[in-house]
PDB file of C-alpha atoms in Angstrom:
ATOM      1  CA  TYR A   1     -24.336  31.727   4.263  1.00 91.00           C
ATOM      2  CA  TYR A   2     -22.366  32.065   1.035  1.00 94.00           C
ATOM      3  CA  LYS A   3     -21.962  35.763   1.713  1.00 95.00           C
ATOM      4  CA  THR A   4     -20.865  35.028   5.296  1.00 95.00           C
ATOM      5  CA  VAL A   5     -18.216  32.544   4.173  1.00 94.00           C
ATOM      6  CA  ALA A   6     -16.730  35.117   1.798  1.00 95.00           C
ATOM      7  CA  GLN A   7     -16.785  37.806   4.475  1.00 95.00           C
ATOM      8  CA  LEU A   8     -15.150  35.517   7.035  1.00 94.00           C
ATOM      9  CA  PHE A   9     -12.406  34.676   4.561  1.00 93.00           C
ATOM     10  CA  ASN A  10     -11.730  38.393   4.226  1.00 93.00           C
ATOM     11  CA  LYS A  11     -11.974  39.384   7.903  1.00 93.00           C
ATOM     12  CA  GLU A  12     -10.893  36.353   9.978  1.00 92.00           C
ATOM     13  CA  LYS A  13      -7.239  35.534   9.379  1.00 88.00           C
ATOM     14  CA  ASP A  14      -7.550  31.882  10.485  1.00 92.00           C
ATOM     15  CA  PHE A  15     -10.828  31.100   8.711  1.00 92.00           C
ATOM     16  CA  TYR A  16      -8.936  29.596   5.789  1.00 89.00           C
ATOM     17  CA  LYS A  17      -7.954  26.718   8.119  1.00 92.00           C
ATOM     18  CA  THR A  18     -11.622  25.876   8.524  1.00 91.00           C
ATOM     19  CA  LEU A  19     -12.055  25.758   4.762  1.00 91.00           C
ATOM     20  CA  LEU A  20      -8.916  23.637   4.392  1.00 90.00           C
ATOM     21  CA  SER A  21     -10.370  21.039   6.738  1.00 91.00           C
ATOM     22  CA  THR A  22     -13.324  20.432   4.400  1.00 88.00           C
ATOM     23  CA  LYS A  23     -13.538  17.797   1.703  1.00 84.00           C
ATOM     24  CA  GLY A  24     -14.658  20.336  -0.833  1.00 87.00           C
ATOM     25  CA  PHE A  25     -18.201  21.187  -1.843  1.00 90.00           C
ATOM     26  CA  CYS A  26     -20.863  19.768  -4.092  1.00 87.00           C
ATOM     27  CA  LEU A  27     -20.919  21.602  -7.414  1.00 89.00           C
ATOM     28  CA  LYS A  28     -24.110  23.504  -6.570  1.00 89.00           C
ATOM     29  CA  HIS A  29     -22.646  24.951  -3.371  1.00 91.00           C
ATOM     30  CA  TYR A  30     -19.255  25.550  -4.971  1.00 93.00           C
ATOM     31  CA  THR A  31     -20.963  27.591  -7.701  1.00 94.00           C
ATOM     32  CA  GLU A  32     -22.830  29.650  -5.135  1.00 95.00           C
ATOM     33  CA  LEU A  33     -19.662  30.267  -3.122  1.00 95.00           C
ATOM     34  CA  LEU A  34     -18.045  31.592  -6.293  1.00 96.00           C
ATOM     35  CA  ASN A  35     -21.093  33.734  -7.100  1.00 96.00           C
ATOM     36  CA  TYR A  36     -20.744  35.487  -3.748  1.00 96.00           C
ATOM     37  CA  SER A  37     -16.980  35.943  -3.971  1.00 95.00           C
ATOM     38  CA  SER A  38     -17.304  39.722  -4.294  1.00 95.00           C
ATOM     39  CA  TYR A  39     -18.233  39.803  -0.596  1.00 95.00           C
ATOM     40  CA  ALA A  40     -14.647  38.820   0.180  1.00 94.00           C
ATOM     41  CA  GLY A  41     -13.739  42.396  -0.688  1.00 93.00           C
ATOM     42  CA  PHE A  42     -10.172  43.049  -1.752  1.00 94.00           C
ATOM     43  CA  THR A  43      -9.356  39.363  -1.132  1.00 94.00           C
ATOM     44  CA  ALA A  44     -11.944  38.155  -3.673  1.00 95.00           C
ATOM     45  CA  ASN A  45      -9.346  36.891  -6.158  1.00 96.00           C
ATOM     46  CA  ALA A  46      -7.447  35.028  -3.427  1.00 95.00           C
ATOM     47  CA  TYR A  47     -10.760  33.626  -2.168  1.00 95.00           C
ATOM     48  CA  VAL A  48     -11.679  32.257  -5.605  1.00 96.00           C
ATOM     49  CA  GLU A  49      -8.205  30.740  -6.053  1.00 96.00           C
ATOM     50  CA  PHE A  50      -8.361  29.221  -2.576  1.00 95.00           C
ATOM     51  CA  LEU A  51     -11.794  27.648  -3.156  1.00 95.00           C
ATOM     52  CA  SER A  52     -10.693  26.384  -6.567  1.00 95.00           C
ATOM     53  CA  GLY A  53      -7.620  24.768  -5.029  1.00 95.00           C
ATOM     54  CA  ILE A  54      -9.716  22.989  -2.403  1.00 94.00           C
ATOM     55  CA  GLU A  55     -12.178  21.778  -5.006  1.00 92.00           C
ATOM     56  CA  SER A  56      -9.451  20.669  -7.410  1.00 93.00           C
ATOM     57  CA  ARG A  57      -7.543  18.693  -4.755  1.00 92.00           C
ATOM     58  CA  ASN A  58     -10.706  16.964  -3.652  1.00 90.00           C
ATOM     59  CA  PHE A  59     -11.723  16.063  -7.193  1.00 88.00           C
ATOM     60  CA  VAL A  60      -8.297  14.496  -7.717  1.00 91.00           C
ATOM     61  CA  ARG A  61      -8.661  12.522  -4.462  1.00 87.00           C
ATOM     62  CA  LEU A  62     -12.123  11.307  -5.431  1.00 87.00           C
ATOM     63  CA  GLN A  63     -10.973  10.450  -8.930  1.00 88.00           C
ATOM     64  CA  GLU A  64      -8.144   8.303  -7.546  1.00 86.00           C
ATOM     65  CA  GLU A  65     -10.521   6.535  -5.166  1.00 84.00           C
ATOM     66  CA  LEU A  66     -13.016   5.953  -7.970  1.00 85.00           C
ATOM     67  CA  LYS A  67     -10.260   4.445 -10.113  1.00 84.00           C
ATOM     68  CA  GLN A  68      -9.284   2.195  -7.211  1.00 82.00           C
ATOM     69  CA  PHE A  69     -12.955   1.185  -6.863  1.00 78.00           C
ATOM     70  CA  CYS A  70     -13.143   0.290 -10.572  1.00 80.00           C
ATOM     71  CA  ASP A  71      -9.820  -1.567 -10.493  1.00 78.00           C
ATOM     72  CA  LYS A  72     -11.013  -3.602  -7.509  1.00 76.00           C
ATOM     73  CA  HIS A  73     -13.816  -5.039  -9.610  1.00 74.00           C
ATOM     74  CA  ASP A  74     -11.310  -6.589 -12.012  1.00 77.00           C
ATOM     75  CA  TYR A  75     -10.973 -10.288 -11.120  1.00 78.00           C
ATOM     76  CA  ARG A  76      -7.175  -9.897 -10.964  1.00 83.00           C
ATOM     77  CA  ASN A  77      -7.537  -7.549  -7.999  1.00 76.00           C
ATOM     78  CA  ALA A  78      -9.967  -9.640  -5.973  1.00 75.00           C
ATOM     79  CA  ASN A  79      -7.674  -9.695  -2.936  1.00 78.00           C
ATOM     80  CA  VAL A  80      -6.745  -6.003  -2.977  1.00 76.00           C
ATOM     81  CA  PRO A  81      -8.432  -4.107  -0.121  1.00 75.00           C
ATOM     82  CA  LEU A  82     -10.751  -1.259  -1.081  1.00 72.00           C
ATOM     83  CA  GLY A  83      -9.806   1.102   1.748  1.00 74.00           C
ATOM     84  CA  ASN A  84     -11.426   4.545   1.337  1.00 74.00           C
ATOM     85  CA  ALA A  85     -12.624   3.643  -2.153  1.00 74.00           C
ATOM     86  CA  GLU A  86     -15.474   1.473  -0.865  1.00 76.00           C
ATOM     87  CA  ASP A  87     -18.036   4.284  -1.017  1.00 79.00           C
ATOM     88  CA  SER A  88     -16.289   6.438  -3.622  1.00 79.00           C
ATOM     89  CA  LEU A  89     -19.063   5.987  -6.183  1.00 76.00           C
ATOM     90  CA  LYS A  90     -21.640   7.366  -3.728  1.00 79.00           C
ATOM     91  CA  ARG A  91     -19.360  10.240  -2.695  1.00 80.00           C
ATOM     92  CA  MET A  92     -18.688  11.192  -6.320  1.00 81.00           C
ATOM     93  CA  GLY A  93     -22.438  11.335  -6.921  1.00 79.00           C
ATOM     94  CA  GLU A  94     -22.813  13.587  -3.887  1.00 81.00           C
ATOM     95  CA  LYS A  95     -20.011  15.800  -5.178  1.00 79.00           C
ATOM     96  CA  LEU A  96     -21.671  16.178  -8.571  1.00 77.00           C
ATOM     97  CA  TYR A  97     -25.334  16.332  -7.571  1.00 76.00           C
ATOM     98  CA  GLY A  98     -25.381  17.159  -3.864  1.00 78.00           C
ATOM     99  CA  LYS A  99     -26.365  14.939  -0.979  1.00 76.00           C
ATOM    100  CA  LYS A 100     -29.832  13.443  -1.219  1.00 69.00           C
ATOM    101  CA  TYR A 101     -31.883  13.310   1.968  1.00 64.00           C
ATOM    102  CA  GLU A 102     -34.853  10.983   2.321  1.00 62.00           C
TER     103      GLU A 102
END
């Protein structure tokens, strides 16, 4: 599928919208997507930059949520709502190590 994603990026003009709608990739899958970037043909450099931008933005988002999660556990912030940060620790683990299925 890594090869297919790269080829779709090259051949389907609106496929980038599908990638933009994701929340990034775990590091294992991100690495594999980069390894197959040559299948994007003449758009390989744009493909790598695009994937890197998605991954970077999502790491920043997760980092902010993780900080909010940590700040919430300070007694001075007991009444501050967690919002999206409630499961940020789990999601960061999934980002780094991939999702674990039982």
